[in-house]
mmCIF file of C-alpha atoms in Angstrom:
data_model
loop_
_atom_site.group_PDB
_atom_site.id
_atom_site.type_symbol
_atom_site.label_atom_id
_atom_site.label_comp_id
_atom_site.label_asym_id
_atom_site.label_seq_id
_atom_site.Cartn_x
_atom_site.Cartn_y
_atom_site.Cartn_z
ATOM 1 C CA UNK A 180 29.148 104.933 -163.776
ATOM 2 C CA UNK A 181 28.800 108.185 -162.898
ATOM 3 C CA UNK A 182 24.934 108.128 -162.665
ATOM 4 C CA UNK A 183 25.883 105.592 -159.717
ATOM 5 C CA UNK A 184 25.191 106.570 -155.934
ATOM 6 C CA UNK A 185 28.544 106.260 -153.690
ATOM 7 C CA UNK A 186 29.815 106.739 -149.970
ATOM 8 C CA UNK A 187 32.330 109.575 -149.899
ATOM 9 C CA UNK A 188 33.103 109.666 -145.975
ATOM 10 C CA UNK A 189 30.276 107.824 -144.802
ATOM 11 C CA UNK A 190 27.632 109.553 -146.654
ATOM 12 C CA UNK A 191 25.797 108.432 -150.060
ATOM 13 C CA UNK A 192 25.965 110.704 -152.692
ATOM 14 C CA UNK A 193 26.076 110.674 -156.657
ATOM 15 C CA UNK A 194 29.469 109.707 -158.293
ATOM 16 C CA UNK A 195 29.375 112.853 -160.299
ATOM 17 C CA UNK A 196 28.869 115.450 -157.827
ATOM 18 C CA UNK A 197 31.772 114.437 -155.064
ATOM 19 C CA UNK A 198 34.793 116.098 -154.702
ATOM 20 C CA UNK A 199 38.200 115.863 -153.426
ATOM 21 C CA UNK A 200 40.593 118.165 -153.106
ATOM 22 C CA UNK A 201 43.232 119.412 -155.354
ATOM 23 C CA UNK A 202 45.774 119.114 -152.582
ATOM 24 C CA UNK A 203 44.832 115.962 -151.527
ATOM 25 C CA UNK A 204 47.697 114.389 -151.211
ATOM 26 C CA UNK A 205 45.988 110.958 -153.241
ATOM 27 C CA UNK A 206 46.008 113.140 -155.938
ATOM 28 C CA UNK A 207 49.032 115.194 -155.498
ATOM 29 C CA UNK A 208 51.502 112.229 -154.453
ATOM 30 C CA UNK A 209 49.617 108.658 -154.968
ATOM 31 C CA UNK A 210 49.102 107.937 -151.136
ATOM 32 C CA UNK A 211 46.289 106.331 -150.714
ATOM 33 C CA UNK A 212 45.486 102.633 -150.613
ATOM 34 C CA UNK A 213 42.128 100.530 -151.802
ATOM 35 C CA UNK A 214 40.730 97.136 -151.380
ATOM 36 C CA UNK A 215 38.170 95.462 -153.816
ATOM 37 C CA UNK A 216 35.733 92.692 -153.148
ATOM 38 C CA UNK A 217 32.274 92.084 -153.936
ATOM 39 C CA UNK A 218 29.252 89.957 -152.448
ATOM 40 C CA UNK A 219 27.285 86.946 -152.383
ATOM 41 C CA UNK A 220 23.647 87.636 -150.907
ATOM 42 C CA UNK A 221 24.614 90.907 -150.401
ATOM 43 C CA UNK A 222 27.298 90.008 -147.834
ATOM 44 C CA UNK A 223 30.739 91.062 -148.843
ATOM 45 C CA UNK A 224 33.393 87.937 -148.707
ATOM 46 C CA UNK A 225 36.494 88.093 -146.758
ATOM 47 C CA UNK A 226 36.091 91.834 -145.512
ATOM 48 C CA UNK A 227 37.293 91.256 -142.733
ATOM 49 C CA UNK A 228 41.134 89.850 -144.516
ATOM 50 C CA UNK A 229 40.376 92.907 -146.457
ATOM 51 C CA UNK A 230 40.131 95.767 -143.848
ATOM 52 C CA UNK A 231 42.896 94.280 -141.521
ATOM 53 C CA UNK A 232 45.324 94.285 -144.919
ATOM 54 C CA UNK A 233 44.221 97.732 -145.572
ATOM 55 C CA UNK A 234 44.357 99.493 -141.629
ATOM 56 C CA UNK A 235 47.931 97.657 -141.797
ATOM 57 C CA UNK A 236 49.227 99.732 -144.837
ATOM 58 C CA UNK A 237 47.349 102.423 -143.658
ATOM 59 C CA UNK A 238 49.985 102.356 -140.869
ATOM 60 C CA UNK A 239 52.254 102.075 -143.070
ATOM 61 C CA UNK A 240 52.067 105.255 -144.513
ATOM 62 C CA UNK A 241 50.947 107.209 -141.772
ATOM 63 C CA UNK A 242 47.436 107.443 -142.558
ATOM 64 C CA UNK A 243 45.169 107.919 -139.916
ATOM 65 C CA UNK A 244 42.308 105.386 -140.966
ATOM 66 C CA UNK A 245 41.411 102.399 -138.788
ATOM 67 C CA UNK A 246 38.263 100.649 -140.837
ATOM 68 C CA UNK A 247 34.849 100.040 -138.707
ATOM 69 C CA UNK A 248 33.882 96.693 -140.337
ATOM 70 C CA UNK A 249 30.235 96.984 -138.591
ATOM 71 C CA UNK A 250 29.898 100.442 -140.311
ATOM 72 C CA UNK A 251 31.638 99.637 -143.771
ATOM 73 C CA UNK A 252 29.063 96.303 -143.821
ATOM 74 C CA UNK A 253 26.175 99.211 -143.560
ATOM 75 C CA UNK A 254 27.500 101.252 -146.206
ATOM 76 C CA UNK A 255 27.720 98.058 -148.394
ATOM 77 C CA UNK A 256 23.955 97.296 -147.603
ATOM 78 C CA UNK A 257 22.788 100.809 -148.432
ATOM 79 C CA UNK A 258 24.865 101.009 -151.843
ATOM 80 C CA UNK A 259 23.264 97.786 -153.048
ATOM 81 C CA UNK A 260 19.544 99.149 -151.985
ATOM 82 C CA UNK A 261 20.295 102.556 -153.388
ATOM 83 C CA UNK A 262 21.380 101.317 -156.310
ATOM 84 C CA UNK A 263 19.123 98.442 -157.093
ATOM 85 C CA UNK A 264 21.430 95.629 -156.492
ATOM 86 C CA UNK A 265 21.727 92.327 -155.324
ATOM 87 C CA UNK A 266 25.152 91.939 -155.857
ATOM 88 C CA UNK A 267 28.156 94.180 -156.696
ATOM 89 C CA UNK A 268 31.934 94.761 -157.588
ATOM 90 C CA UNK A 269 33.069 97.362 -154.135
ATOM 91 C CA UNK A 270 36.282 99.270 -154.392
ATOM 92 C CA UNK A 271 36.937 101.223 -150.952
ATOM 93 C CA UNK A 272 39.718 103.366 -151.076
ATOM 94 C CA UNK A 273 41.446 105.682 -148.884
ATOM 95 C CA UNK A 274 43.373 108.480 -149.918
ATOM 96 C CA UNK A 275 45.594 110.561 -147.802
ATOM 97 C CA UNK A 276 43.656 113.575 -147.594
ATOM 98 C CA UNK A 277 45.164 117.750 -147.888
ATOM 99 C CA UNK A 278 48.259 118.928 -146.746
ATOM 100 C CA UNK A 279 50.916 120.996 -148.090
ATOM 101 C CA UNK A 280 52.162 121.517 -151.303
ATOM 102 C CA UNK A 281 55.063 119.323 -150.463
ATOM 103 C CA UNK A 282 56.334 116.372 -148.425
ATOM 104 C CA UNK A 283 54.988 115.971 -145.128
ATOM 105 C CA UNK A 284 56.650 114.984 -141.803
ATOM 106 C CA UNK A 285 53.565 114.439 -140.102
ATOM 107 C CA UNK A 286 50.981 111.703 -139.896
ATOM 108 C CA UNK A 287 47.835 112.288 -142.181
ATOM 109 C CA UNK A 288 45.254 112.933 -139.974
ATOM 110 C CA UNK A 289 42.019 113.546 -142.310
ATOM 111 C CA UNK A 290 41.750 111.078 -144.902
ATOM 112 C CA UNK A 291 39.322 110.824 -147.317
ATOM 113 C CA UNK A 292 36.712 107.183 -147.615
ATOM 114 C CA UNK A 293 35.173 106.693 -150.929
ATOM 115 C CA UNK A 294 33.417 103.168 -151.730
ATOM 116 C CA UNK A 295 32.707 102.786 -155.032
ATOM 117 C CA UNK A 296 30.017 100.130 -156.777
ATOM 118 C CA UNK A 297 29.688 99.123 -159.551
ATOM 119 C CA UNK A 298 27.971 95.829 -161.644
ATOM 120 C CA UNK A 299 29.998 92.160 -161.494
ATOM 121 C CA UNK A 300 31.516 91.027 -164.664
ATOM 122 C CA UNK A 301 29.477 88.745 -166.800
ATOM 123 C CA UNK A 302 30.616 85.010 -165.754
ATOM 124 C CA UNK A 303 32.878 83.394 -168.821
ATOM 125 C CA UNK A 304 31.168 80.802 -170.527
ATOM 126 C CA UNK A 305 32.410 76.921 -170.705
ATOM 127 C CA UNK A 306 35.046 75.958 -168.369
ATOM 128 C CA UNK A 307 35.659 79.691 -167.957
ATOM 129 C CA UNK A 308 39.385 79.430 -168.671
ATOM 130 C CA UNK A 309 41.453 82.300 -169.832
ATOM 131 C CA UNK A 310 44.773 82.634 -171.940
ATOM 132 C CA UNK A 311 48.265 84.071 -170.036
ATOM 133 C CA UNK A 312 49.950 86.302 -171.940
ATOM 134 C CA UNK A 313 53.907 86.676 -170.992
ATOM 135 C CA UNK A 314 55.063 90.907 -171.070
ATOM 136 C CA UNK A 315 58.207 92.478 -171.434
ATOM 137 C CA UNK A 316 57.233 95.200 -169.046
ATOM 138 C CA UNK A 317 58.370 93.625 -166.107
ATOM 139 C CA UNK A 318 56.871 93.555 -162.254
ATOM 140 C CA UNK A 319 58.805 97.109 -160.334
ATOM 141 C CA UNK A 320 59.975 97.024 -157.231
ATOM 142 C CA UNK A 321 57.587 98.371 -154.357
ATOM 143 C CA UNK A 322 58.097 101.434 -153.176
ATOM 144 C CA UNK A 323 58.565 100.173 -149.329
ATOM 145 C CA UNK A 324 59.213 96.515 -147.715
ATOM 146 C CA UNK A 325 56.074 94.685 -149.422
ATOM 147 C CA UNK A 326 53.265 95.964 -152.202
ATOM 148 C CA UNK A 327 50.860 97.782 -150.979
ATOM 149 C CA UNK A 328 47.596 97.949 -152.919
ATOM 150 C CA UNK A 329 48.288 101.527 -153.488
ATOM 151 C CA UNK A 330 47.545 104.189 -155.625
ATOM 152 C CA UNK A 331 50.231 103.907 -157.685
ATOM 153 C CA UNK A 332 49.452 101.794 -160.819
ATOM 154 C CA UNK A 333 51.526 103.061 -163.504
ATOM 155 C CA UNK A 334 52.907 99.634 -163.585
ATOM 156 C CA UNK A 335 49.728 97.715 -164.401
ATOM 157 C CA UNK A 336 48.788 100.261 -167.055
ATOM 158 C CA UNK A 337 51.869 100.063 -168.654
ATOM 159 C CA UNK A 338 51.369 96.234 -168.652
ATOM 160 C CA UNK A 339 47.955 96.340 -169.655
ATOM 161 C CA UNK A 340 49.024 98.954 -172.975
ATOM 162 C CA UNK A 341 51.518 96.229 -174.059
ATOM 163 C CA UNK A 342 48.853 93.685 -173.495
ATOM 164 C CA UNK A 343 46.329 95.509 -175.962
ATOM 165 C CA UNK A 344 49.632 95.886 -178.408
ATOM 166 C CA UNK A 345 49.289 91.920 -179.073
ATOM 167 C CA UNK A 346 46.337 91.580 -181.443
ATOM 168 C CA UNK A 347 46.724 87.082 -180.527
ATOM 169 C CA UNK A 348 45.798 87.640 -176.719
ATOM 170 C CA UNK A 349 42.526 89.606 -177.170
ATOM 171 C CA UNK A 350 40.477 88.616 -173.586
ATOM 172 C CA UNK A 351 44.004 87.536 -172.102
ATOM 173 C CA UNK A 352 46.216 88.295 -168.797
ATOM 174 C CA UNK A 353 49.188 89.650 -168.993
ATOM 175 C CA UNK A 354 51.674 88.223 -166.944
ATOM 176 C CA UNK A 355 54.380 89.903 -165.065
ATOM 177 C CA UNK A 356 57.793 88.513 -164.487
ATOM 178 C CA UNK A 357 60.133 90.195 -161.953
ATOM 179 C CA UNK A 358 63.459 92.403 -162.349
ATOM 180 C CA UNK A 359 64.956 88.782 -162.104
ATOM 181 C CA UNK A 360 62.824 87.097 -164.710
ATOM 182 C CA UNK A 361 61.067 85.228 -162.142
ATOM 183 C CA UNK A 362 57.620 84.682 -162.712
ATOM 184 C CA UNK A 363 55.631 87.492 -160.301
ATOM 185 C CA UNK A 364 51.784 87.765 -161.253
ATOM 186 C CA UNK A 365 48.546 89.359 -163.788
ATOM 187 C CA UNK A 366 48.026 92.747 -163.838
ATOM 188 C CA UNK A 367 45.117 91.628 -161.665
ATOM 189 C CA UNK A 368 45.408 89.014 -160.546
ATOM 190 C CA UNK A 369 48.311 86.427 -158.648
ATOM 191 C CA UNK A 370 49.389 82.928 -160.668
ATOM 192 C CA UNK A 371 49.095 79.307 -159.209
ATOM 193 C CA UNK A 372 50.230 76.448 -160.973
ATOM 194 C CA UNK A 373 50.216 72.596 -160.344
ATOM 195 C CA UNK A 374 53.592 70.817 -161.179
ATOM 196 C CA UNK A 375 53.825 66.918 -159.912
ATOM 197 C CA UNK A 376 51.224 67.240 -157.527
ATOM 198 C CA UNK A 377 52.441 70.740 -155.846
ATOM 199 C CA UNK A 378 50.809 73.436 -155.624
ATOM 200 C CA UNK A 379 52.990 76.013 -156.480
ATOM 201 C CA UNK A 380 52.632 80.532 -156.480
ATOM 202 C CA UNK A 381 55.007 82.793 -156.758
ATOM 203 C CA UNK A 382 56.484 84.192 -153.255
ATOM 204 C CA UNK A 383 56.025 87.234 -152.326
ATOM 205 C CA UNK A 384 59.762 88.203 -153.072
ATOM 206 C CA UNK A 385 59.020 88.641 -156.526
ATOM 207 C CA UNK A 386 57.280 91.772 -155.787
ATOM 208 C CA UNK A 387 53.702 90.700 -155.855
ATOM 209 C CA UNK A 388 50.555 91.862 -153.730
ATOM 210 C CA UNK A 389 49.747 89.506 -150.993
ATOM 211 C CA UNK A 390 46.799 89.016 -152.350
ATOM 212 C CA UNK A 391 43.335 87.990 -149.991
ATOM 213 C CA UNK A 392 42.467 85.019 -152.539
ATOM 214 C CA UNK A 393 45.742 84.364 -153.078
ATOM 215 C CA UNK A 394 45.872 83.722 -149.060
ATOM 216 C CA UNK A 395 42.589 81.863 -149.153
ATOM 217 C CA UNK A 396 43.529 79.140 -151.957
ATOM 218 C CA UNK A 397 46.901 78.547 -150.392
ATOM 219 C CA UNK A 398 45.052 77.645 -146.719
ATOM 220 C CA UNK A 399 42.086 75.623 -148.085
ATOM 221 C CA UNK A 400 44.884 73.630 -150.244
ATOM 222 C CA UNK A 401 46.598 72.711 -147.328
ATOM 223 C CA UNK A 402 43.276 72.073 -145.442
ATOM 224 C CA UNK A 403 43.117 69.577 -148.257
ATOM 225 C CA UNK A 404 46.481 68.246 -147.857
ATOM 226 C CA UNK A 405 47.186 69.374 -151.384
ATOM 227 C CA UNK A 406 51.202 70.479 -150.929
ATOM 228 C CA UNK A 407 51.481 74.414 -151.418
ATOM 229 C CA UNK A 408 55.033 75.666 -152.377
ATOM 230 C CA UNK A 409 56.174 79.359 -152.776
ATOM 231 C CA UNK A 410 59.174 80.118 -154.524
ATOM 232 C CA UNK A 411 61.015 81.095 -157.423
ATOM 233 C CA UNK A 412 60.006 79.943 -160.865
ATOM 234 C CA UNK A 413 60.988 81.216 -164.317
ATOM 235 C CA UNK A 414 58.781 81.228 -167.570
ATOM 236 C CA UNK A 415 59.634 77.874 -168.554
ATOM 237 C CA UNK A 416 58.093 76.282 -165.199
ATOM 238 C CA UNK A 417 54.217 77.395 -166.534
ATOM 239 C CA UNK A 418 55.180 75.395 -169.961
ATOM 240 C CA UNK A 419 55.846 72.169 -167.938
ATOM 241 C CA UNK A 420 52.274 72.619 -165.921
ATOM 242 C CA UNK A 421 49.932 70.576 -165.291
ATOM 243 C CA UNK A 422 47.363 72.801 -164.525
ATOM 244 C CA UNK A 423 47.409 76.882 -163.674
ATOM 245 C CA UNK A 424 45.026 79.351 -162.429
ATOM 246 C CA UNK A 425 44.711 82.455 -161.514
ATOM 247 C CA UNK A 426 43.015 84.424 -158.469
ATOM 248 C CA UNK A 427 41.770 87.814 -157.680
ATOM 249 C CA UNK A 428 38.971 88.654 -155.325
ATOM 250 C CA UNK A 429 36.150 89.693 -157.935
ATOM 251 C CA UNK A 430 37.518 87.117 -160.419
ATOM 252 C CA UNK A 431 37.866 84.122 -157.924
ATOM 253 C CA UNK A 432 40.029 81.485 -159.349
ATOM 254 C CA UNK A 433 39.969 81.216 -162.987
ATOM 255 C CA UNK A 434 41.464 78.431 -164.763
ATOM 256 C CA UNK A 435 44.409 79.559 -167.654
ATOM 257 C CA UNK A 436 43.849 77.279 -170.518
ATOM 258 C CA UNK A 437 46.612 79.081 -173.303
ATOM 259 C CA UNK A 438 50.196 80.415 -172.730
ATOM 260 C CA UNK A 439 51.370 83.100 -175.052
ATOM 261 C CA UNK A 440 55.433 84.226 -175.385
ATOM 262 C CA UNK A 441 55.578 87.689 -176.645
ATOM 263 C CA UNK A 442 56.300 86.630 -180.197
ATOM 264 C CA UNK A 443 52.736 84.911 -180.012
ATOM 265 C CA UNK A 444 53.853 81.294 -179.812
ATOM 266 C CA UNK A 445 51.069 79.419 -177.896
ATOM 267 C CA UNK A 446 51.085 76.463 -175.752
ATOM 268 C CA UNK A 447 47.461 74.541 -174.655
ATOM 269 C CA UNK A 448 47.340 73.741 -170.454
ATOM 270 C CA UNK A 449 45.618 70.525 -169.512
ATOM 271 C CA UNK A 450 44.236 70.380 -172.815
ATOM 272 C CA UNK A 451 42.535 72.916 -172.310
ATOM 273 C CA UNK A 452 40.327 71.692 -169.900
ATOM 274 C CA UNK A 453 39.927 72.813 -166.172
ATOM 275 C CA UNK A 454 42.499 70.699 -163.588
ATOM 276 C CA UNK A 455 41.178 68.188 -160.877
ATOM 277 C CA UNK A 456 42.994 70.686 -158.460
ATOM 278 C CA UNK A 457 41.478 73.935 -159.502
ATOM 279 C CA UNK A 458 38.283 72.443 -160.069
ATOM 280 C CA UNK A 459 38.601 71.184 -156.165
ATOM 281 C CA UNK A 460 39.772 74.526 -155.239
ATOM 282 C CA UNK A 461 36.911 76.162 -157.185
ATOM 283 C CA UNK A 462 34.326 74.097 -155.827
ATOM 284 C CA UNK A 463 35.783 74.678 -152.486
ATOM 285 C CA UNK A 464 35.400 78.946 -152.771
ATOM 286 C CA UNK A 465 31.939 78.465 -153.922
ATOM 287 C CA UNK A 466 31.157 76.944 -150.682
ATOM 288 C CA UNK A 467 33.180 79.190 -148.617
ATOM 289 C CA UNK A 468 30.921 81.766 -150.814
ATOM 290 C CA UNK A 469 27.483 80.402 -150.272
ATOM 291 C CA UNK A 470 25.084 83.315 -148.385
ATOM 292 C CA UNK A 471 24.413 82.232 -144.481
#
């Protein structure tokens, strides 16, 4: 990775040789915010979702940073040539930039722009469907009214060091429930699951990111006039499934073919096989994902 070119404030330069601050306050206090997506032909899908979600908790935390979508497209197009790629995994993130050795009253008015690159995963095999593995760590609280795709993660690396503790759910999600024991969403990823012909998700009381594909699949089900409930749903609700998936923005929508308690008791979905709704839903983003 580090032998990868990347934009650090609008100009490329080789992973290993930029530099931020040690009193960048990213560094110093977490505050900074990033976005992931990645392309198809080289154009990068839903940026636009992306940036607005970002410049919003940008605001949020009084960071000056208001994204050019024109100029971050460029930078997306010159990472992919520079790096010999036709298609690529993009984080952009924004960190707060210096200030004092302490907490500020002021807004943040030089932040810091790095976009990262780096190669897709390799697509699962078969039906591509992936086990769900329940945690005891559960989902915190954010730190203001919703979660912001922030900088602090100490949450989903705690969840993802129980996860490697269970040596059953090798290749698994783990699966956060909230302070409530209502079921929230992956480590990376938010949960949708089909129960008597509803579409159902977690709302976003639970604690969860608002996720961009998470946004996407609930709008083209209803374009469908597929029913799409959010609400409040305990463990037991993803037993009596009839089909579940998951969604991030790199991922897409991958189908969840095993449940696993923490004790390692499994339970098949569908029979393991892929849903007529996710595969409509599926068939639907690769569409939506289909180069001009």
């Amino acid at each position: 990775m580090l032998k990868m070119k990347i934009a650090m404030n609008g100009a490329l330069c080789a992973a290993d040789t930029a530099v931020i601050s040690v009193y960048d306050h990213g560094f110093l206090y977490g505050m900074g915010l990033f976005e992931t997506f990645r392309t198809y032909g080289g154009q990068p899908f839903l940026l636009e979702e992306h940036l607005q979600r970002l410049a919003e908790g940008c605001r949020e935390l009084s960071i000056a940073y208001e994204p050019d979508i024109g100029r971050i497209e460029t930078l997306v197009t010159q990472l992919l040539s520079v790096n010999g790629m036709e298609d690529a995994y993009f984080r952009l993130s924004v960190s707060a930039g210096v200030d004092v050795l302490g907490l500020p009253g002021e807004e943040y008015g030089k932040p810091a722009e790095i976009i990262y690159i780096k190669s897709l995963p390799v697509p699962a095999t078969g039906n591509g469907g992936k086990a769900l593995q329940l945690l005891a760590t559960r989902r915190n609280t954010p730190e203001g009214e919703t979660r912001l795709k922030s900088f602090h993660y100490m949450n989903a690396i705690n969840g993802k060091r129980e996860l490697d503790r269970y040596p059953w759910a090798q290749g698994a999600e783990g699966l956060f429930l909230d302070d409530c024991g209502f079921v929230a969403e992956g480590i990376v990823s938010n949960v949708f699951f089909v129960q008597e012909g509803v579409l159902r998700t977690p709302a976003l009381d639970t604690c969860i990111l608002p996720g961009i594909t998470r946004d996407w699949v609930i709008q083209a089900a209803s374009a469908q006039g597929i029913p799409v409930e959010e609400g409040f749903y305990p463990w037991e609700a993803l037993l009596e499934a009839e089909e579940i998936f998951l969604t991030n923005s790199v991922a897409e929508i991958v189908p969840v073919n095993r449940l696993f308690d923490n004790d390692g008791n499994v339970q098949t979905v569908a029979d393991g096989k892929i849903g007529a709704v996710t595969e409509k839903l599926k068939e639907l983003y690769r569409e939506a994902t289909q180069p001009d």
